[in-house]
Coordinates of C-alpha atoms in Angstrom, one line a residue:
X1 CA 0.0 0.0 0.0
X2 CA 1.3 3.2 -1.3
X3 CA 1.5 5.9 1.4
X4 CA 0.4 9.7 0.1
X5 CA 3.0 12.3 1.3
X6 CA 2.3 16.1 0.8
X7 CA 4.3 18.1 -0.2
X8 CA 4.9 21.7 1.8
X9 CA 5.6 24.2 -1.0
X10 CA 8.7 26.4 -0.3
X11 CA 9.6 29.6 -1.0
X12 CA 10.4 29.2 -4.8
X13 CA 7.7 26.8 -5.4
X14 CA 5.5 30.1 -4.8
X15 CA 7.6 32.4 -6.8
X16 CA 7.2 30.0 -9.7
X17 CA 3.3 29.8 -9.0
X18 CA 3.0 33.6 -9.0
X19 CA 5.0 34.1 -11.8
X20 CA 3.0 31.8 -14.2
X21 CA 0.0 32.2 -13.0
X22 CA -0.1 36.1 -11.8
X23 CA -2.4 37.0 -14.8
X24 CA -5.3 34.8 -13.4
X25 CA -4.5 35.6 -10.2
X26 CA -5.0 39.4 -10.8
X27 CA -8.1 38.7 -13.4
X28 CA -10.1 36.7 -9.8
X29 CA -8.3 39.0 -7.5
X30 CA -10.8 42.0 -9.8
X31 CA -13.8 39.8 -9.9
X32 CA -14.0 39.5 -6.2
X33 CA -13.8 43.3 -5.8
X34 CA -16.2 44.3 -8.8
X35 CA -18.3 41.8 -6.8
X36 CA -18.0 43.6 -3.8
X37 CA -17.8 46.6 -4.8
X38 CA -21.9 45.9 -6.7
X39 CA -23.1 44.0 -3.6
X40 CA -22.0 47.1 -1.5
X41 CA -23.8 49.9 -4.1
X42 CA -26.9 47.7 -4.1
X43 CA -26.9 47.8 -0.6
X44 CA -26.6 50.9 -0.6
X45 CA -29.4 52.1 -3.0
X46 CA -31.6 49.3 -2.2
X47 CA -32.5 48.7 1.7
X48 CA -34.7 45.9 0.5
X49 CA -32.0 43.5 -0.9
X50 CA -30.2 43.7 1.9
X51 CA -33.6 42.6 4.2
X52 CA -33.6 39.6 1.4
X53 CA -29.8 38.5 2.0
X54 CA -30.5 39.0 5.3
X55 CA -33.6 36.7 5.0
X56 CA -31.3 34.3 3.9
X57 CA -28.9 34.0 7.0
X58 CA -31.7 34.6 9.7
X59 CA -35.6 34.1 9.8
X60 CA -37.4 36.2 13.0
X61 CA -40.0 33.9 14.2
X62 CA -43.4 36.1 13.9
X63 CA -45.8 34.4 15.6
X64 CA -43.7 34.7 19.3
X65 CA -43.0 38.0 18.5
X66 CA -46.9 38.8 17.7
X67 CA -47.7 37.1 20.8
X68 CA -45.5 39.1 23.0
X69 CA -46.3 42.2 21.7
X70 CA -50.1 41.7 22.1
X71 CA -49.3 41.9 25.6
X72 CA -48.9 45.5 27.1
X73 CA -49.5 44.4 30.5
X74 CA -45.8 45.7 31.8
X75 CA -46.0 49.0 30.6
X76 CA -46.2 52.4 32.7
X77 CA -48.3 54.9 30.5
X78 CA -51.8 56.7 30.6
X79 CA -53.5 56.4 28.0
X80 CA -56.8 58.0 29.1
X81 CA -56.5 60.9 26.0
X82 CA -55.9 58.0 23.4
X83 CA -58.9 55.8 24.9
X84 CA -60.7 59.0 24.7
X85 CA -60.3 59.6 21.3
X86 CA -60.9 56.0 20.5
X87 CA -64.5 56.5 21.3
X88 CA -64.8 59.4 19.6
X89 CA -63.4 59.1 16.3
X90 CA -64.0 55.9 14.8
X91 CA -61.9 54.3 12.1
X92 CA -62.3 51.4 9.8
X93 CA -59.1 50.4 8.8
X94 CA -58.7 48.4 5.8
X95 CA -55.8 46.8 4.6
X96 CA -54.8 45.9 1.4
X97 CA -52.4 42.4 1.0
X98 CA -52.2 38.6 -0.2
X99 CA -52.6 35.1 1.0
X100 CA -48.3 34.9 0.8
X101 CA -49.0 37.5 3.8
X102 CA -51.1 35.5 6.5
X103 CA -48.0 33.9 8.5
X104 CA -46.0 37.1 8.9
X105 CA -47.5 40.5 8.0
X106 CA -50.9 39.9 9.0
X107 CA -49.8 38.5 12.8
X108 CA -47.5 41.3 13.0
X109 CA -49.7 44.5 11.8
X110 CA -52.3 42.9 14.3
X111 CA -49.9 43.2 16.8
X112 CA -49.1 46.6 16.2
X113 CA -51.1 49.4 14.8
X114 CA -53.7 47.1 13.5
X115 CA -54.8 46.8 17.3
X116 CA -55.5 50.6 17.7
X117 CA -58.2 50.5 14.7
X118 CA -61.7 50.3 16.1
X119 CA -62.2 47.7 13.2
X120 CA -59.5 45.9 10.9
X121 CA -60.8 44.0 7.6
X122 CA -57.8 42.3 5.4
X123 CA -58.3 42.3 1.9
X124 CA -57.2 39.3 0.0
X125 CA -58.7 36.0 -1.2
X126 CA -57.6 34.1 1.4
X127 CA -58.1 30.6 -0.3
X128 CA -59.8 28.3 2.6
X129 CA -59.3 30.5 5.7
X130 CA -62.2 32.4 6.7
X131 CA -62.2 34.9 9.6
X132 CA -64.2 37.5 10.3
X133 CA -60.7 40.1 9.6
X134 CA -61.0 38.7 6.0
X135 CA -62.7 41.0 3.3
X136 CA -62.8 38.1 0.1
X137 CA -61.5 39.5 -3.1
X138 CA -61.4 36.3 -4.9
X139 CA -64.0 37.5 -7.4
X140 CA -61.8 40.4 -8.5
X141 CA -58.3 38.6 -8.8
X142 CA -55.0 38.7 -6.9
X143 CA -51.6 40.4 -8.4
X144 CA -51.3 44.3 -8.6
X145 CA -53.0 44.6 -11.9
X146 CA -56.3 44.5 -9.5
X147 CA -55.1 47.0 -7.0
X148 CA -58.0 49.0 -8.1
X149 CA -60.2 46.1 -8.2
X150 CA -59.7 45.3 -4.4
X151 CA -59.7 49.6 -3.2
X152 CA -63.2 49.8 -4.7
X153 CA -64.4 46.5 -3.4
X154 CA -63.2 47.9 0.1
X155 CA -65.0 51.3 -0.3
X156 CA -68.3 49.2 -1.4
X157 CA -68.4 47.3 1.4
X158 CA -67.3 50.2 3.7
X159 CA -70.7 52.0 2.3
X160 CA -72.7 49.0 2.4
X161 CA -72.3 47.5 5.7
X162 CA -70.3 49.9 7.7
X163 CA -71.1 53.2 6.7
X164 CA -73.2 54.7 10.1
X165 CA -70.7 52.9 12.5
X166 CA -67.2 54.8 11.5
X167 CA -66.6 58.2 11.1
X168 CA -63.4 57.4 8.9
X169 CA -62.3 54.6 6.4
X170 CA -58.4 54.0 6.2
X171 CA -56.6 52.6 3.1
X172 CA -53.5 51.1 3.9
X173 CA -51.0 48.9 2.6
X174 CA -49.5 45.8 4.3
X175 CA -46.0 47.4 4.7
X176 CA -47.7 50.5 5.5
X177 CA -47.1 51.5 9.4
X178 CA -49.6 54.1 11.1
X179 CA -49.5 55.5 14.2
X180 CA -53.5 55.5 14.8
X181 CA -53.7 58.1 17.8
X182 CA -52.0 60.5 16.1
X183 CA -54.3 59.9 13.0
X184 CA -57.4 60.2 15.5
X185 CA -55.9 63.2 17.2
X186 CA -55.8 65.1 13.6
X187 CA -59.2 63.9 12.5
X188 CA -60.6 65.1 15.7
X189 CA -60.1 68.9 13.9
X190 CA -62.3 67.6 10.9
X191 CA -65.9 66.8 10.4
X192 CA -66.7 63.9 9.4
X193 CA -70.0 64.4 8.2
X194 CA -68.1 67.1 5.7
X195 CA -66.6 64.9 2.2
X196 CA -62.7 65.2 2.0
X197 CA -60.2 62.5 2.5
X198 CA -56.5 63.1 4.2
X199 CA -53.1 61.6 2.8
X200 CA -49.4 62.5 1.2
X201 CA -50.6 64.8 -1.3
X202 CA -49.4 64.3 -5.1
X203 CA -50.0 67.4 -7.0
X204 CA -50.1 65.1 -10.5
X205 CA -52.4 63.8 -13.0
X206 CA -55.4 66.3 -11.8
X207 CA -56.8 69.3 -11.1
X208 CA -56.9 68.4 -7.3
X209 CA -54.0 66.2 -7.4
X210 CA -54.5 63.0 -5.1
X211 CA -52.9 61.0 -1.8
X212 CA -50.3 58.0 -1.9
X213 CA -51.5 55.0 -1.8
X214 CA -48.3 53.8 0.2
X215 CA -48.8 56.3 2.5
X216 CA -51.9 55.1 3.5
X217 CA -54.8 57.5 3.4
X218 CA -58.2 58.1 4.7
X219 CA -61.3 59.4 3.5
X220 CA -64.3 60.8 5.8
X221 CA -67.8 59.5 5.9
X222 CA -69.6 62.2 3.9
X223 CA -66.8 61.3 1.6
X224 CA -67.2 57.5 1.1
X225 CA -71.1 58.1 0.2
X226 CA -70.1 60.6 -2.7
X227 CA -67.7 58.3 -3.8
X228 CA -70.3 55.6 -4.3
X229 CA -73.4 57.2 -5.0
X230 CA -71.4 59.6 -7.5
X231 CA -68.2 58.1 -8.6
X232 CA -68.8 53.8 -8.5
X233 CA -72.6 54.5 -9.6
X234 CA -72.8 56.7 -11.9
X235 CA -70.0 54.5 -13.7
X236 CA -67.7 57.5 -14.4
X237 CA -64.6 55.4 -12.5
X238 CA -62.2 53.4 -13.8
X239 CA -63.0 49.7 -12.4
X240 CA -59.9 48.2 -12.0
X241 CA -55.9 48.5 -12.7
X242 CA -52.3 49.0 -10.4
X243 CA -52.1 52.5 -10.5
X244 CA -55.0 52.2 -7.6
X245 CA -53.8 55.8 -5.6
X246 CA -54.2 57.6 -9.1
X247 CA -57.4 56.1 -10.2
X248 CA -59.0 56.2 -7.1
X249 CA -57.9 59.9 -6.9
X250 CA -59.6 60.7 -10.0
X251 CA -63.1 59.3 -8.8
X252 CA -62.9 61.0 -5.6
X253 CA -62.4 64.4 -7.4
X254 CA -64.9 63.3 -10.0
X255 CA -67.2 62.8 -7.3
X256 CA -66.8 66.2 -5.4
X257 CA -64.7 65.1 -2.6
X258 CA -61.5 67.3 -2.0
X259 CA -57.8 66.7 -0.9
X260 CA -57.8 68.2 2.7
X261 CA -54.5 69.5 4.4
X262 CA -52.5 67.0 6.4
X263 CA -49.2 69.1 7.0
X264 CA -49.3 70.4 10.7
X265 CA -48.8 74.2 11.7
X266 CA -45.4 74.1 10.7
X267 CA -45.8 72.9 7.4
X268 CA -43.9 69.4 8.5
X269 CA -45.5 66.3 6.9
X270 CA -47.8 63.6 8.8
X271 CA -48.4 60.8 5.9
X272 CA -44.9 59.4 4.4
X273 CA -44.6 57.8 1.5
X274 CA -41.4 55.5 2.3
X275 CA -39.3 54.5 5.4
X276 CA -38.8 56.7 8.3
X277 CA -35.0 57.2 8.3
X278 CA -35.2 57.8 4.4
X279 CA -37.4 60.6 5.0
X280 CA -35.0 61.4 7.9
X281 CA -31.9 61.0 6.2
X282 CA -33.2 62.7 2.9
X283 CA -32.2 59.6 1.0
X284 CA -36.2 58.7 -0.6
X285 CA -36.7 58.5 -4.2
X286 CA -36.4 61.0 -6.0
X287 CA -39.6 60.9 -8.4
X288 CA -41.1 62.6 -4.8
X289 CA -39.5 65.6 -5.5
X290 CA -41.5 66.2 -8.6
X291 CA -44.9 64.4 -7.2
X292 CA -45.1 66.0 -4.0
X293 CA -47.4 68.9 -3.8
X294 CA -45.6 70.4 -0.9
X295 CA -41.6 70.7 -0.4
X296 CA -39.7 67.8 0.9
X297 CA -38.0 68.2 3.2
X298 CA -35.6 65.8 5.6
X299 CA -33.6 66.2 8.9
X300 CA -35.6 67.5 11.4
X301 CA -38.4 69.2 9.7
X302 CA -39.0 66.0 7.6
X303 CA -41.8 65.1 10.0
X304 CA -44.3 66.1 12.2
X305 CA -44.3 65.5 16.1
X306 CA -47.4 64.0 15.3
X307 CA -46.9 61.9 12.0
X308 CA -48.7 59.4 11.2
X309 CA -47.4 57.1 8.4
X310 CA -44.7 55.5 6.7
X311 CA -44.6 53.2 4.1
X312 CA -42.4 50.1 3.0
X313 CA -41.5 48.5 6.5
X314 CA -41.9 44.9 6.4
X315 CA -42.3 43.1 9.7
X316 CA -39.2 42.9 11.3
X317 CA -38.9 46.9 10.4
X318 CA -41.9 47.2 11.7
X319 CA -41.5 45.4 15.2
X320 CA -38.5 47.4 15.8
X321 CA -40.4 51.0 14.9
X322 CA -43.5 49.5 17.4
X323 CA -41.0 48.8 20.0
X324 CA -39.7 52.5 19.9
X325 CA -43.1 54.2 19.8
X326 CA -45.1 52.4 22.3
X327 CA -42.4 49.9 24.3
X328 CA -40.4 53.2 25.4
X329 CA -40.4 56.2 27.3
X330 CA -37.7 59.1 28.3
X331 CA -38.4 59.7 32.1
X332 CA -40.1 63.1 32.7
X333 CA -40.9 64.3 29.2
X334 CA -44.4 64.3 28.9
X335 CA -46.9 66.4 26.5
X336 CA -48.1 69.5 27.9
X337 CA -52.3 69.7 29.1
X338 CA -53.0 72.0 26.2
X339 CA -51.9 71.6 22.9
X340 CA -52.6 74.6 20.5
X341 CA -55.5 74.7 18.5
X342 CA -54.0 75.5 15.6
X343 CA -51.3 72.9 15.0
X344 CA -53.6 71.3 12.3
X345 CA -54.7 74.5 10.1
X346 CA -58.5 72.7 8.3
X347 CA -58.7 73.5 4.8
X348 CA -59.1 72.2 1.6
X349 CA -55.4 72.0 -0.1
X350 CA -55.5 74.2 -3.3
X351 CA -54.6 73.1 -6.6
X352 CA -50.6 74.1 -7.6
X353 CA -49.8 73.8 -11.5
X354 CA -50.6 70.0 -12.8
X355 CA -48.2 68.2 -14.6
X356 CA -50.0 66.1 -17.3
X357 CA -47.5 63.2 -17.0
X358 CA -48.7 59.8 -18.7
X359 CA -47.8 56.7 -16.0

């Protein structure tokens, strides 16, 4: 039996290597930094594949963390203003996602700001579970060429069954995060009996320009019943389609309801259309700049004290953004008893110049 000896390379054995074989040593050496060098300016620019390579590595498990967050039980905080205003201003909150969602979004926006609607429906065909959350789109279609399709299906039902019980009917997205007592605390200026509907305003595509659908927005009670009795009725609406913030922006102009101001007294948005650091950090798309109606701004006048949404968190984003709103307080800072009357101006948002883009 032969025995295998290796061999330890010396000194010249490496020179020699090197020498004949530095060309494809310095043709890998390049590929592994272009490599880099892409995987780095991907990261960069795009926050969701690094959540996918991440994904990879390290799952979060959902359902423990839904659980556990349910439970507020340890927490030192008076919510008698918030509980207030729960009873006051009603909102049904519905949310527009897919079946793929029900073992990770779904747990966790229940968790979260889901909780804090007075009444949550999920919008999805949700194949053989049935629940009372679940609002059954299977007769429109899934995938986001029936966006549209699934926004006016929500509204219909919103009019049909629910329309005396709320005072306000939220659109939202499944990556969509909303802080729901500031949302109530900035309705609580408006009448709900009055049509107009709150949001990110785009000043595109119309006389009136229209909210982000990202952003989440919400449109009053008076407001749902024009949009049906004038807008769906009266046929004048487009039916179905993925551009659902644009279309359903047209019908509510079409059927007399206006864009109302969201920004606070300081002019300092409430509704974001992307992630909170990107509107902190100034590093959001930039179609915005064009779109928005009002100046975007970032650092510290990015966002209101009171905001209210931000868009394109998934659930582990979303956890982490709960957990620093509502799992933690600095010691001795406190709002004041009165807050002035004027922090949210009421008016109807004026038209600026429209841009007759073509999407």
């Amino acid at each position: 039996m032969k025995t295998l000896r290796f061999k330890v390379p010396t000194v010249q054995d490496l020179k020699r290597f090197l020498k004949n074989n530095w060309g494809k040593l310095l043709s890998f050496c390049s590929i592994l930094v272009l490599l880099a060098f892409t995987f780095v300016l991907i990261a960069v620019q795009n926050e969701d594949f690094v959540i996918y390579v991440r994904s990879l590595f390290y799952s979060f498990d959902y359902t423990r963390l839904a659980e556990e967050y349910s439970d507020e039980s340890t927490l030192y905080v008076d919510t008698t203003k918030a509980d207030e205003l729960y009873k006051k201003v009603k909102i049904l909150c519905f949310v527009i996602t897919t079946v793929s969602k029900l073992d990770k979004t779904i747990p966790v926006v229940n968790a979260t700001w889901g909780r804090r609607c007075n009444k949550i429906l999920f919008v999805l065909c949700p194949s053989n579970k049935k629940e009372p959350q679940f609002l059954s789109t299977c007769h429109i279609g899934e995938g986001s060429q029936h966006l549209t399709g699934k926004v006016r299906h929500a509204f219909q039902v919103s009019y049909d069954q629910y329309l005396n019980d709320f005072d306000w009917f939220l659109k939202a997205d499944d990556d969509t995060y909303l802080v729901m007592e500031n949302l109530r605390f900035v309705l609580s200026h408006h009448n709900p009996d009055e049509p107009g509907y709150l949001g990110y305003h785009f000043q595109k595509f119309m006389h009136q320009g229209y909210s982000s659908g990202g952003a989440g927005y919400v449109v009053s009670r008076r407001g749902v019943k024009e949009l049906i009795e004038k807008g769906f009725k009266m046929d004048i609406c487009k039916k179905d389609g993925e551009i659902e913030d644009k279309y359903i922006g047209q019908c509510l102009e079409a059927s007399g309801v206006p864009v109302l101001s969201s920004l606070d007294g300081f002019e300092r948005q409430t509704f974001h259309t992307d992630k909170i650091w990107q509107h902190v950090w100034g590093t959001f798309p930039k179609y915005l700049v064009s779109y928005s109606r009002d100046p975007v701004k970032s650092g510290s006048n990015c966002c209101s004290q009171f905001l209210i949404s931000f868009h394109h968190v998934d659930p582990g984003a979303m956890i982490f953004v709960h957990h620093l709103l509502y799992r933690t307080s600095v010691y001795g800072r406190n709002l004041p008893e009165t807050i002035p009357s004027n922090l949210f101006p009421v008016h109807r948002v004026p038209p600026k110049n429209v841009i007759d883009d073509k999407i």
